[in-house]
Amino acid sequence: MLNKIERSGGEAVVQYLDSNLRVLKPGAYVRCAVTGVEIPLDELKYWSVERQEAYASPEAVMMRITGGGGPQK
């Protein structure tokens, strides 16, 4: 699922694919596009391939879908 490569302590750059991720720049986490919270890569479960953004929870996904707040890309 997740490309296991050496991770540094900063923010990762990730390409979100249909069933997995491709780590383009190693890091320990990505940011939720809605809440801004740090999501450890090994705990990341929700993302949008179309929008190329990560979400911290199903609630954050619903907020994005329904237009409820959060940082925009």
PDB file of N, CA, C and O in Angstrom:
ATOM      1  N   MET A   1       0.819  -1.188   0.000  1.00  0.00           N
ATOM      2  CA  MET A   1       0.000   0.000   0.000  1.00  0.00           C
ATOM      3  C   MET A   1       0.866   1.256   0.000  1.00  0.00           C
ATOM      4  O   MET A   1       0.839   2.022  -0.927  1.00  0.00           O
ATOM      5  N   LEU A   2       1.603   1.493   1.037  1.00  0.00           N
ATOM      6  CA  LEU A   2       2.428   2.686   1.151  1.00  0.00           C
ATOM      7  C   LEU A   2       3.865   2.314   0.807  1.00  0.00           C
ATOM      8  O   LEU A   2       4.371   1.315   1.287  1.00  0.00           O
ATOM      9  N   ASN A   3       4.481   3.112  -0.046  1.00  0.00           N
ATOM     10  CA  ASN A   3       5.884   2.866  -0.351  1.00  0.00           C
ATOM     11  C   ASN A   3       6.693   3.068   0.920  1.00  0.00           C
ATOM     12  O   ASN A   3       6.711   4.150   1.482  1.00  0.00           O
ATOM     13  N   LYS A   4       7.330   2.016   1.389  1.00  0.00           N
ATOM     14  CA  LYS A   4       8.117   2.107   2.619  1.00  0.00           C
ATOM     15  C   LYS A   4       9.527   2.566   2.265  1.00  0.00           C
ATOM     16  O   LYS A   4      10.343   1.785   1.792  1.00  0.00           O
ATOM     17  N   ILE A   5       9.765   3.851   2.427  1.00  0.00           N
ATOM     18  CA  ILE A   5      11.101   4.391   2.211  1.00  0.00           C
ATOM     19  C   ILE A   5      11.468   5.176   3.454  1.00  0.00           C
ATOM     20  O   ILE A   5      10.615   5.479   4.283  1.00  0.00           O
ATOM     21  N   GLU A   6      12.729   5.505   3.579  1.00  0.00           N
ATOM     22  CA  GLU A   6      13.166   6.229   4.766  1.00  0.00           C
ATOM     23  C   GLU A   6      12.401   7.532   4.885  1.00  0.00           C
ATOM     24  O   GLU A   6      12.245   8.265   3.912  1.00  0.00           O
ATOM     25  N   ARG A   7      11.941   7.812   6.109  1.00  0.00           N
ATOM     26  CA  ARG A   7      11.166   9.021   6.348  1.00  0.00           C
ATOM     27  C   ARG A   7      11.962   9.995   7.199  1.00  0.00           C
ATOM     28  O   ARG A   7      12.551   9.606   8.196  1.00  0.00           O
ATOM     29  N   SER A   8      11.949  11.241   6.786  1.00  0.00           N
ATOM     30  CA  SER A   8      12.532  12.279   7.630  1.00  0.00           C
ATOM     31  C   SER A   8      11.447  12.776   8.570  1.00  0.00           C
ATOM     32  O   SER A   8      10.318  12.310   8.517  1.00  0.00           O
ATOM     33  N   GLY A   9      11.757  13.730   9.397  1.00  0.00           N
ATOM     34  CA  GLY A   9      10.794  14.185  10.374  1.00  0.00           C
ATOM     35  C   GLY A   9       9.799  15.217   9.881  1.00  0.00           C
ATOM     36  O   GLY A   9       8.898  15.573  10.595  1.00  0.00           O
ATOM     37  N   GLY A  10       9.933  15.698   8.652  1.00  0.00           N
ATOM     38  CA  GLY A  10       9.074  16.774   8.179  1.00  0.00           C
ATOM     39  C   GLY A  10       7.842  16.292   7.440  1.00  0.00           C
ATOM     40  O   GLY A  10       7.433  15.142   7.530  1.00  0.00           O
ATOM     41  N   GLU A  11       7.272  17.222   6.682  1.00  0.00           N
ATOM     42  CA  GLU A  11       6.064  16.928   5.920  1.00  0.00           C
ATOM     43  C   GLU A  11       6.427  16.218   4.613  1.00  0.00           C
ATOM     44  O   GLU A  11       7.329  16.640   3.897  1.00  0.00           O
ATOM     45  N   ALA A  12       5.729  15.157   4.333  1.00  0.00           N
ATOM     46  CA  ALA A  12       5.951  14.384   3.107  1.00  0.00           C
ATOM     47  C   ALA A  12       5.189  15.013   1.944  1.00  0.00           C
ATOM     48  O   ALA A  12       4.194  15.717   2.146  1.00  0.00           O
ATOM     49  N   VAL A  13       5.657  14.742   0.741  1.00  0.00           N
ATOM     50  CA  VAL A  13       4.913  15.082  -0.466  1.00  0.00           C
ATOM     51  C   VAL A  13       4.474  13.753  -1.060  1.00  0.00           C
ATOM     52  O   VAL A  13       5.296  12.866  -1.304  1.00  0.00           O
ATOM     53  N   VAL A  14       3.162  13.617  -1.257  1.00  0.00           N
ATOM     54  CA  VAL A  14       2.585  12.329  -1.640  1.00  0.00           C
ATOM     55  C   VAL A  14       1.717  12.482  -2.873  1.00  0.00           C
ATOM     56  O   VAL A  14       0.991  13.467  -3.011  1.00  0.00           O
ATOM     57  N   GLN A  15       1.797  11.504  -3.767  1.00  0.00           N
ATOM     58  CA  GLN A  15       0.854  11.414  -4.886  1.00  0.00           C
ATOM     59  C   GLN A  15      -0.199  10.399  -4.470  1.00  0.00           C
ATOM     60  O   GLN A  15       0.122   9.260  -4.120  1.00  0.00           O
ATOM     61  N   TYR A  16      -1.459  10.824  -4.481  1.00  0.00           N
ATOM     62  CA  TYR A  16      -2.560   9.970  -4.055  1.00  0.00           C
ATOM     63  C   TYR A  16      -3.096   9.219  -5.255  1.00  0.00           C
ATOM     64  O   TYR A  16      -3.539   9.827  -6.230  1.00  0.00           O
ATOM     65  N   LEU A  17      -3.062   7.890  -5.176  1.00  0.00           N
ATOM     66  CA  LEU A  17      -3.513   7.015  -6.260  1.00  0.00           C
ATOM     67  C   LEU A  17      -4.798   6.320  -5.831  1.00  0.00           C
ATOM     68  O   LEU A  17      -5.241   6.443  -4.693  1.00  0.00           O
ATOM     69  N   ASP A  18      -5.415   5.566  -6.741  1.00  0.00           N
ATOM     70  CA  ASP A  18      -6.698   4.929  -6.454  1.00  0.00           C
ATOM     71  C   ASP A  18      -6.675   4.018  -5.239  1.00  0.00           C
ATOM     72  O   ASP A  18      -7.575   4.063  -4.412  1.00  0.00           O
ATOM     73  N   SER A  19      -5.673   3.181  -5.118  1.00  0.00           N
ATOM     74  CA  SER A  19      -5.684   2.227  -4.010  1.00  0.00           C
ATOM     75  C   SER A  19      -4.433   2.303  -3.134  1.00  0.00           C
ATOM     76  O   SER A  19      -4.273   1.506  -2.218  1.00  0.00           O
ATOM     77  N   ASN A  20      -3.547   3.251  -3.430  1.00  0.00           N
ATOM     78  CA  ASN A  20      -2.351   3.402  -2.609  1.00  0.00           C
ATOM     79  C   ASN A  20      -1.764   4.793  -2.776  1.00  0.00           C
ATOM     80  O   ASN A  20      -2.389   5.663  -3.382  1.00  0.00           O
ATOM     81  N   LEU A  21      -0.586   4.984  -2.251  1.00  0.00           N
ATOM     82  CA  LEU A  21       0.096   6.272  -2.278  1.00  0.00           C
ATOM     83  C   LEU A  21       1.473   6.105  -2.880  1.00  0.00           C
ATOM     84  O   LEU A  21       2.082   5.048  -2.790  1.00  0.00           O
ATOM     85  N   ARG A  22       1.987   7.173  -3.439  1.00  0.00           N
ATOM     86  CA  ARG A  22       3.382   7.197  -3.882  1.00  0.00           C
ATOM     87  C   ARG A  22       4.053   8.356  -3.167  1.00  0.00           C
ATOM     88  O   ARG A  22       3.649   9.506  -3.326  1.00  0.00           O
ATOM     89  N   VAL A  23       5.067   8.052  -2.374  1.00  0.00           N
ATOM     90  CA  VAL A  23       5.793   9.090  -1.644  1.00  0.00           C
ATOM     91  C   VAL A  23       6.801   9.722  -2.596  1.00  0.00           C
ATOM     92  O   VAL A  23       7.714   9.054  -3.075  1.00  0.00           O
ATOM     93  N   LEU A  24       6.621  11.018  -2.869  1.00  0.00           N
ATOM     94  CA  LEU A  24       7.511  11.744  -3.768  1.00  0.00           C
ATOM     95  C   LEU A  24       8.646  12.406  -3.006  1.00  0.00           C
ATOM     96  O   LEU A  24       9.752  12.544  -3.525  1.00  0.00           O
ATOM     97  N   LYS A  25       8.357  12.850  -1.778  1.00  0.00           N
ATOM     98  CA  LYS A  25       9.373  13.425  -0.895  1.00  0.00           C
ATOM     99  C   LYS A  25       9.151  12.830   0.484  1.00  0.00           C
ATOM    100  O   LYS A  25       8.083  12.991   1.060  1.00  0.00           O
ATOM    101  N   PRO A  26      10.135  12.113   1.006  1.00  0.00           N
ATOM    102  CA  PRO A  26       9.967  11.465   2.309  1.00  0.00           C
ATOM    103  C   PRO A  26       9.638  12.454   3.412  1.00  0.00           C
ATOM    104  O   PRO A  26      10.074  13.600   3.390  1.00  0.00           O
ATOM    105  N   GLY A  27       8.864  11.977   4.352  1.00  0.00           N
ATOM    106  CA  GLY A  27       8.495  12.764   5.511  1.00  0.00           C
ATOM    107  C   GLY A  27       7.717  11.892   6.467  1.00  0.00           C
ATOM    108  O   GLY A  27       7.376  10.749   6.159  1.00  0.00           O
ATOM    109  N   ALA A  28       7.412  12.437   7.617  1.00  0.00           N
ATOM    110  CA  ALA A  28       6.718  11.668   8.649  1.00  0.00           C
ATOM    111  C   ALA A  28       5.205  11.806   8.566  1.00  0.00           C
ATOM    112  O   ALA A  28       4.478  10.970   9.079  1.00  0.00           O
ATOM    113  N   TYR A  29       4.712  12.877   7.910  1.00  0.00           N
ATOM    114  CA  TYR A  29       3.278  13.143   7.923  1.00  0.00           C
ATOM    115  C   TYR A  29       2.858  13.938   6.682  1.00  0.00           C
ATOM    116  O   TYR A  29       3.695  14.474   5.952  1.00  0.00           O
ATOM    117  N   VAL A  30       1.540  14.012   6.491  1.00  0.00           N
ATOM    118  CA  VAL A  30       0.918  14.936   5.545  1.00  0.00           C
ATOM    119  C   VAL A  30      -0.116  15.735   6.333  1.00  0.00           C
ATOM    120  O   VAL A  30      -0.458  15.362   7.456  1.00  0.00           O
ATOM    121  N   ARG A  31      -0.601  16.805   5.776  1.00  0.00           N
ATOM    122  CA  ARG A  31      -1.601  17.642   6.466  1.00  0.00           C
ATOM    123  C   ARG A  31      -2.992  17.381   5.912  1.00  0.00           C
ATOM    124  O   ARG A  31      -3.178  17.235   4.709  1.00  0.00           O
ATOM    125  N   CYS A  32      -3.957  17.358   6.813  1.00  0.00           N
ATOM    126  CA  CYS A  32      -5.355  17.245   6.420  1.00  0.00           C
ATOM    127  C   CYS A  32      -5.743  18.521   5.672  1.00  0.00           C
ATOM    128  O   CYS A  32      -5.489  19.631   6.150  1.00  0.00           O
ATOM    129  N   ALA A  33      -6.348  18.364   4.502  1.00  0.00           N
ATOM    130  CA  ALA A  33      -6.731  19.511   3.677  1.00  0.00           C
ATOM    131  C   ALA A  33      -7.855  20.324   4.300  1.00  0.00           C
ATOM    132  O   ALA A  33      -8.052  21.478   3.950  1.00  0.00           O
ATOM    133  N   VAL A  34      -8.600  19.742   5.225  1.00  0.00           N
ATOM    134  CA  VAL A  34      -9.730  20.430   5.845  1.00  0.00           C
ATOM    135  C   VAL A  34      -9.348  21.030   7.189  1.00  0.00           C
ATOM    136  O   VAL A  34      -9.617  22.192   7.465  1.00  0.00           O
ATOM    137  N   THR A  35      -8.709  20.244   8.039  1.00  0.00           N
ATOM    138  CA  THR A  35      -8.428  20.685   9.411  1.00  0.00           C
ATOM    139  C   THR A  35      -7.015  21.229   9.601  1.00  0.00           C
ATOM    140  O   THR A  35      -6.756  21.907  10.575  1.00  0.00           O
ATOM    141  N   GLY A  36      -6.097  20.853   8.710  1.00  0.00           N
ATOM    142  CA  GLY A  36      -4.707  21.271   8.855  1.00  0.00           C
ATOM    143  C   GLY A  36      -3.907  20.426   9.820  1.00  0.00           C
ATOM    144  O   GLY A  36      -2.715  20.628   9.997  1.00  0.00           O
ATOM    145  N   VAL A  37      -4.548  19.425  10.439  1.00  0.00           N
ATOM    146  CA  VAL A  37      -3.872  18.568  11.403  1.00  0.00           C
ATOM    147  C   VAL A  37      -2.846  17.675  10.699  1.00  0.00           C
ATOM    148  O   VAL A  37      -3.028  17.307   9.544  1.00  0.00           O
ATOM    149  N   GLU A  38      -1.759  17.372  11.391  1.00  0.00           N
ATOM    150  CA  GLU A  38      -0.744  16.460  10.853  1.00  0.00           C
ATOM    151  C   GLU A  38      -1.256  15.026  10.938  1.00  0.00           C
ATOM    152  O   GLU A  38      -1.736  14.602  11.994  1.00  0.00           O
ATOM    153  N   ILE A  39      -1.123  14.282   9.840  1.00  0.00           N
ATOM    154  CA  ILE A  39      -1.529  12.875   9.795  1.00  0.00           C
ATOM    155  C   ILE A  39      -0.275  12.043   9.543  1.00  0.00           C
ATOM    156  O   ILE A  39       0.322  12.145   8.470  1.00  0.00           O
ATOM    157  N   PRO A  40       0.152  11.223  10.517  1.00  0.00           N
ATOM    158  CA  PRO A  40       1.299  10.353  10.275  1.00  0.00           C
ATOM    159  C   PRO A  40       1.035   9.462   9.054  1.00  0.00           C
ATOM    160  O   PRO A  40      -0.078   8.959   8.881  1.00  0.00           O
ATOM    161  N   LEU A  41       2.029   9.307   8.194  1.00  0.00           N
ATOM    162  CA  LEU A  41       1.827   8.534   6.964  1.00  0.00           C
ATOM    163  C   LEU A  41       1.292   7.134   7.228  1.00  0.00           C
ATOM    164  O   LEU A  41       0.440   6.649   6.484  1.00  0.00           O
ATOM    165  N   ASP A  42       1.774   6.498   8.290  1.00  0.00           N
ATOM    166  CA  ASP A  42       1.323   5.135   8.553  1.00  0.00           C
ATOM    167  C   ASP A  42      -0.097   5.073   9.113  1.00  0.00           C
ATOM    168  O   ASP A  42      -0.654   4.000   9.292  1.00  0.00           O
ATOM    169  N   GLU A  43      -0.710   6.231   9.374  1.00  0.00           N
ATOM    170  CA  GLU A  43      -2.097   6.275   9.847  1.00  0.00           C
ATOM    171  C   GLU A  43      -3.051   6.873   8.811  1.00  0.00           C
ATOM    172  O   GLU A  43      -4.248   6.976   9.063  1.00  0.00           O
ATOM    173  N   LEU A  44      -2.533   7.266   7.654  1.00  0.00           N
ATOM    174  CA  LEU A  44      -3.350   7.899   6.620  1.00  0.00           C
ATOM    175  C   LEU A  44      -4.280   6.882   5.969  1.00  0.00           C
ATOM    176  O   LEU A  44      -3.832   5.857   5.467  1.00  0.00           O
ATOM    177  N   LYS A  45      -5.589   7.164   6.026  1.00  0.00           N
ATOM    178  CA  LYS A  45      -6.587   6.246   5.472  1.00  0.00           C
ATOM    179  C   LYS A  45      -7.501   6.905   4.459  1.00  0.00           C
ATOM    180  O   LYS A  45      -8.167   6.219   3.690  1.00  0.00           O
ATOM    181  N   TYR A  46      -7.589   8.239   4.476  1.00  0.00           N
ATOM    182  CA  TYR A  46      -8.565   8.935   3.637  1.00  0.00           C
ATOM    183  C   TYR A  46      -7.877   9.985   2.772  1.00  0.00           C
ATOM    184  O   TYR A  46      -7.122  10.802   3.289  1.00  0.00           O
ATOM    185  N   TRP A  47      -8.155   9.942   1.457  1.00  0.00           N
ATOM    186  CA  TRP A  47      -7.611  10.943   0.546  1.00  0.00           C
ATOM    187  C   TRP A  47      -8.461  11.012  -0.704  1.00  0.00           C
ATOM    188  O   TRP A  47      -9.282  10.147  -0.969  1.00  0.00           O
ATOM    189  N   SER A  48      -8.244  12.068  -1.473  1.00  0.00           N
ATOM    190  CA  SER A  48      -8.933  12.247  -2.746  1.00  0.00           C
ATOM    191  C   SER A  48      -7.917  12.184  -3.874  1.00  0.00           C
ATOM    192  O   SER A  48      -6.958  12.969  -3.887  1.00  0.00           O
ATOM    193  N   VAL A  49      -8.128  11.255  -4.802  1.00  0.00           N
ATOM    194  CA  VAL A  49      -7.267  11.162  -5.980  1.00  0.00           C
ATOM    195  C   VAL A  49      -7.507  12.391  -6.858  1.00  0.00           C
ATOM    196  O   VAL A  49      -6.572  13.009  -7.355  1.00  0.00           O
ATOM    197  N   GLU A  50      -8.768  12.750  -7.031  1.00  0.00           N
ATOM    198  CA  GLU A  50      -9.132  13.882  -7.884  1.00  0.00           C
ATOM    199  C   GLU A  50      -8.543  15.197  -7.381  1.00  0.00           C
ATOM    200  O   GLU A  50      -7.990  15.981  -8.142  1.00  0.00           O
ATOM    201  N   ARG A  51      -8.646  15.444  -6.085  1.00  0.00           N
ATOM    202  CA  ARG A  51      -8.162  16.704  -5.497  1.00  0.00           C
ATOM    203  C   ARG A  51      -6.714  16.624  -5.032  1.00  0.00           C
ATOM    204  O   ARG A  51      -6.125  17.640  -4.683  1.00  0.00           O
ATOM    205  N   GLN A  52      -6.155  15.403  -4.964  1.00  0.00           N
ATOM    206  CA  GLN A  52      -4.785  15.182  -4.493  1.00  0.00           C
ATOM    207  C   GLN A  52      -4.583  15.820  -3.118  1.00  0.00           C
ATOM    208  O   GLN A  52      -3.679  16.617  -2.897  1.00  0.00           O
ATOM    209  N   GLU A  53      -5.473  15.436  -2.174  1.00  0.00           N
ATOM    210  CA  GLU A  53      -5.352  15.923  -0.816  1.00  0.00           C
ATOM    211  C   GLU A  53      -5.756  14.847   0.178  1.00  0.00           C
ATOM    212  O   GLU A  53      -6.514  13.940  -0.159  1.00  0.00           O
ATOM    213  N   ALA A  54      -5.219  14.980   1.383  1.00  0.00           N
ATOM    214  CA  ALA A  54      -5.440  13.997   2.451  1.00  0.00           C
ATOM    215  C   ALA A  54      -6.462  14.528   3.445  1.00  0.00           C
ATOM    216  O   ALA A  54      -6.643  15.744   3.584  1.00  0.00           O
ATOM    217  N   TYR A  55      -7.096  13.596   4.162  1.00  0.00           N
ATOM    218  CA  TYR A  55      -8.090  13.943   5.172  1.00  0.00           C
ATOM    219  C   TYR A  55      -7.825  13.137   6.438  1.00  0.00           C
ATOM    220  O   TYR A  55      -7.499  11.962   6.383  1.00  0.00           O
ATOM    221  N   ALA A  56      -8.031  13.765   7.589  1.00  0.00           N
ATOM    222  CA  ALA A  56      -7.749  13.133   8.874  1.00  0.00           C
ATOM    223  C   ALA A  56      -8.832  12.161   9.317  1.00  0.00           C
ATOM    224  O   ALA A  56      -8.568  11.273  10.115  1.00  0.00           O
ATOM    225  N   SER A  57     -10.062  12.323   8.790  1.00  0.00           N
ATOM    226  CA  SER A  57     -11.173  11.508   9.279  1.00  0.00           C
ATOM    227  C   SER A  57     -12.289  11.481   8.234  1.00  0.00           C
ATOM    228  O   SER A  57     -12.306  12.310   7.323  1.00  0.00           O
ATOM    229  N   PRO A  58     -13.237  10.554   8.400  1.00  0.00           N
ATOM    230  CA  PRO A  58     -14.405  10.552   7.502  1.00  0.00           C
ATOM    231  C   PRO A  58     -15.186  11.864   7.610  1.00  0.00           C
ATOM    232  O   PRO A  58     -15.737  12.340   6.619  1.00  0.00           O
ATOM    233  N   GLU A  59     -15.199  12.460   8.800  1.00  0.00           N
ATOM    234  CA  GLU A  59     -15.893  13.734   8.979  1.00  0.00           C
ATOM    235  C   GLU A  59     -15.238  14.837   8.144  1.00  0.00           C
ATOM    236  O   GLU A  59     -15.930  15.679   7.567  1.00  0.00           O
ATOM    237  N   ALA A  60     -13.911  14.826   8.073  1.00  0.00           N
ATOM    238  CA  ALA A  60     -13.203  15.812   7.253  1.00  0.00           C
ATOM    239  C   ALA A  60     -13.529  15.614   5.776  1.00  0.00           C
ATOM    240  O   ALA A  60     -13.678  16.586   5.034  1.00  0.00           O
ATOM    241  N   VAL A  61     -13.651  14.358   5.346  1.00  0.00           N
ATOM    242  CA  VAL A  61     -14.035  14.072   3.958  1.00  0.00           C
ATOM    243  C   VAL A  61     -15.410  14.674   3.679  1.00  0.00           C
ATOM    244  O   VAL A  61     -15.608  15.361   2.669  1.00  0.00           O
ATOM    245  N   MET A  62     -16.350  14.447   4.578  1.00  0.00           N
ATOM    246  CA  MET A  62     -17.711  14.970   4.391  1.00  0.00           C
ATOM    247  C   MET A  62     -17.724  16.502   4.394  1.00  0.00           C
ATOM    248  O   MET A  62     -18.447  17.112   3.608  1.00  0.00           O
ATOM    249  N   MET A  63     -16.908  17.107   5.245  1.00  0.00           N
ATOM    250  CA  MET A  63     -16.831  18.570   5.255  1.00  0.00           C
ATOM    251  C   MET A  63     -16.344  19.090   3.913  1.00  0.00           C
ATOM    252  O   MET A  63     -16.862  20.082   3.395  1.00  0.00           O
ATOM    253  N   ARG A  64     -15.356  18.417   3.316  1.00  0.00           N
ATOM    254  CA  ARG A  64     -14.827  18.842   2.016  1.00  0.00           C
ATOM    255  C   ARG A  64     -15.893  18.654   0.927  1.00  0.00           C
ATOM    256  O   ARG A  64     -16.121  19.544   0.116  1.00  0.00           O
ATOM    257  N   ILE A  65     -16.563  17.513   0.941  1.00  0.00           N
ATOM    258  CA  ILE A  65     -17.573  17.211  -0.080  1.00  0.00           C
ATOM    259  C   ILE A  65     -18.730  18.198  -0.012  1.00  0.00           C
ATOM    260  O   ILE A  65     -19.247  18.634  -1.033  1.00  0.00           O
ATOM    261  N   THR A  66     -19.133  18.547   1.203  1.00  0.00           N
ATOM    262  CA  THR A  66     -20.285  19.425   1.368  1.00  0.00           C
ATOM    263  C   THR A  66     -19.891  20.909   1.381  1.00  0.00           C
ATOM    264  O   THR A  66     -20.754  21.766   1.552  1.00  0.00           O
ATOM    265  N   GLY A  67     -18.595  21.189   1.215  1.00  0.00           N
ATOM    266  CA  GLY A  67     -18.158  22.578   1.161  1.00  0.00           C
ATOM    267  C   GLY A  67     -17.963  23.228   2.508  1.00  0.00           C
ATOM    268  O   GLY A  67     -17.928  24.447   2.606  1.00  0.00           O
ATOM    269  N   GLY A  68     -17.799  22.411   3.543  1.00  0.00           N
ATOM    270  CA  GLY A  68     -17.677  22.941   4.900  1.00  0.00           C
ATOM    271  C   GLY A  68     -16.270  23.274   5.304  1.00  0.00           C
ATOM    272  O   GLY A  68     -15.587  22.455   5.871  1.00  0.00           O
ATOM    273  N   GLY A  69     -15.791  24.457   4.986  1.00  0.00           N
ATOM    274  CA  GLY A  69     -14.558  24.991   5.529  1.00  0.00           C
ATOM    275  C   GLY A  69     -13.279  24.293   5.154  1.00  0.00           C
ATOM    276  O   GLY A  69     -13.244  23.398   4.344  1.00  0.00           O
ATOM    277  N   GLY A  70     -12.206  24.768   5.765  1.00  0.00           N
ATOM    278  CA  GLY A  70     -10.897  24.190   5.579  1.00  0.00           C
ATOM    279  C   GLY A  70     -10.050  24.953   4.586  1.00  0.00           C
ATOM    280  O   GLY A  70     -10.549  25.726   3.777  1.00  0.00           O
ATOM    281  N   PRO A  71      -8.735  24.748   4.654  1.00  0.00           N
ATOM    282  CA  PRO A  71      -7.830  25.415   3.706  1.00  0.00           C
ATOM    283  C   PRO A  71      -8.055  24.905   2.289  1.00  0.00           C
ATOM    284  O   PRO A  71      -8.311  23.731   2.090  1.00  0.00           O
ATOM    285  N   GLN A  72      -7.994  25.784   1.349  1.00  0.00           N
ATOM    286  CA  GLN A  72      -8.145  25.413  -0.066  1.00  0.00           C
ATOM    287  C   GLN A  72      -6.788  25.332  -0.717  1.00  0.00           C
ATOM    288  O   GLN A  72      -5.873  26.060  -0.371  1.00  0.00           O
ATOM    289  N   LYS A  73      -6.661  24.479  -1.708  1.00  0.00           N
ATOM    290  CA  LYS A  73      -5.414  24.367  -2.467  1.00  0.00           C
ATOM    291  C   LYS A  73      -5.475  25.226  -3.694  1.00  0.00           C
ATOM    292  O   LYS A  73      -6.494  25.446  -4.273  1.00  0.00           O
TER     293      LYS A  73
END
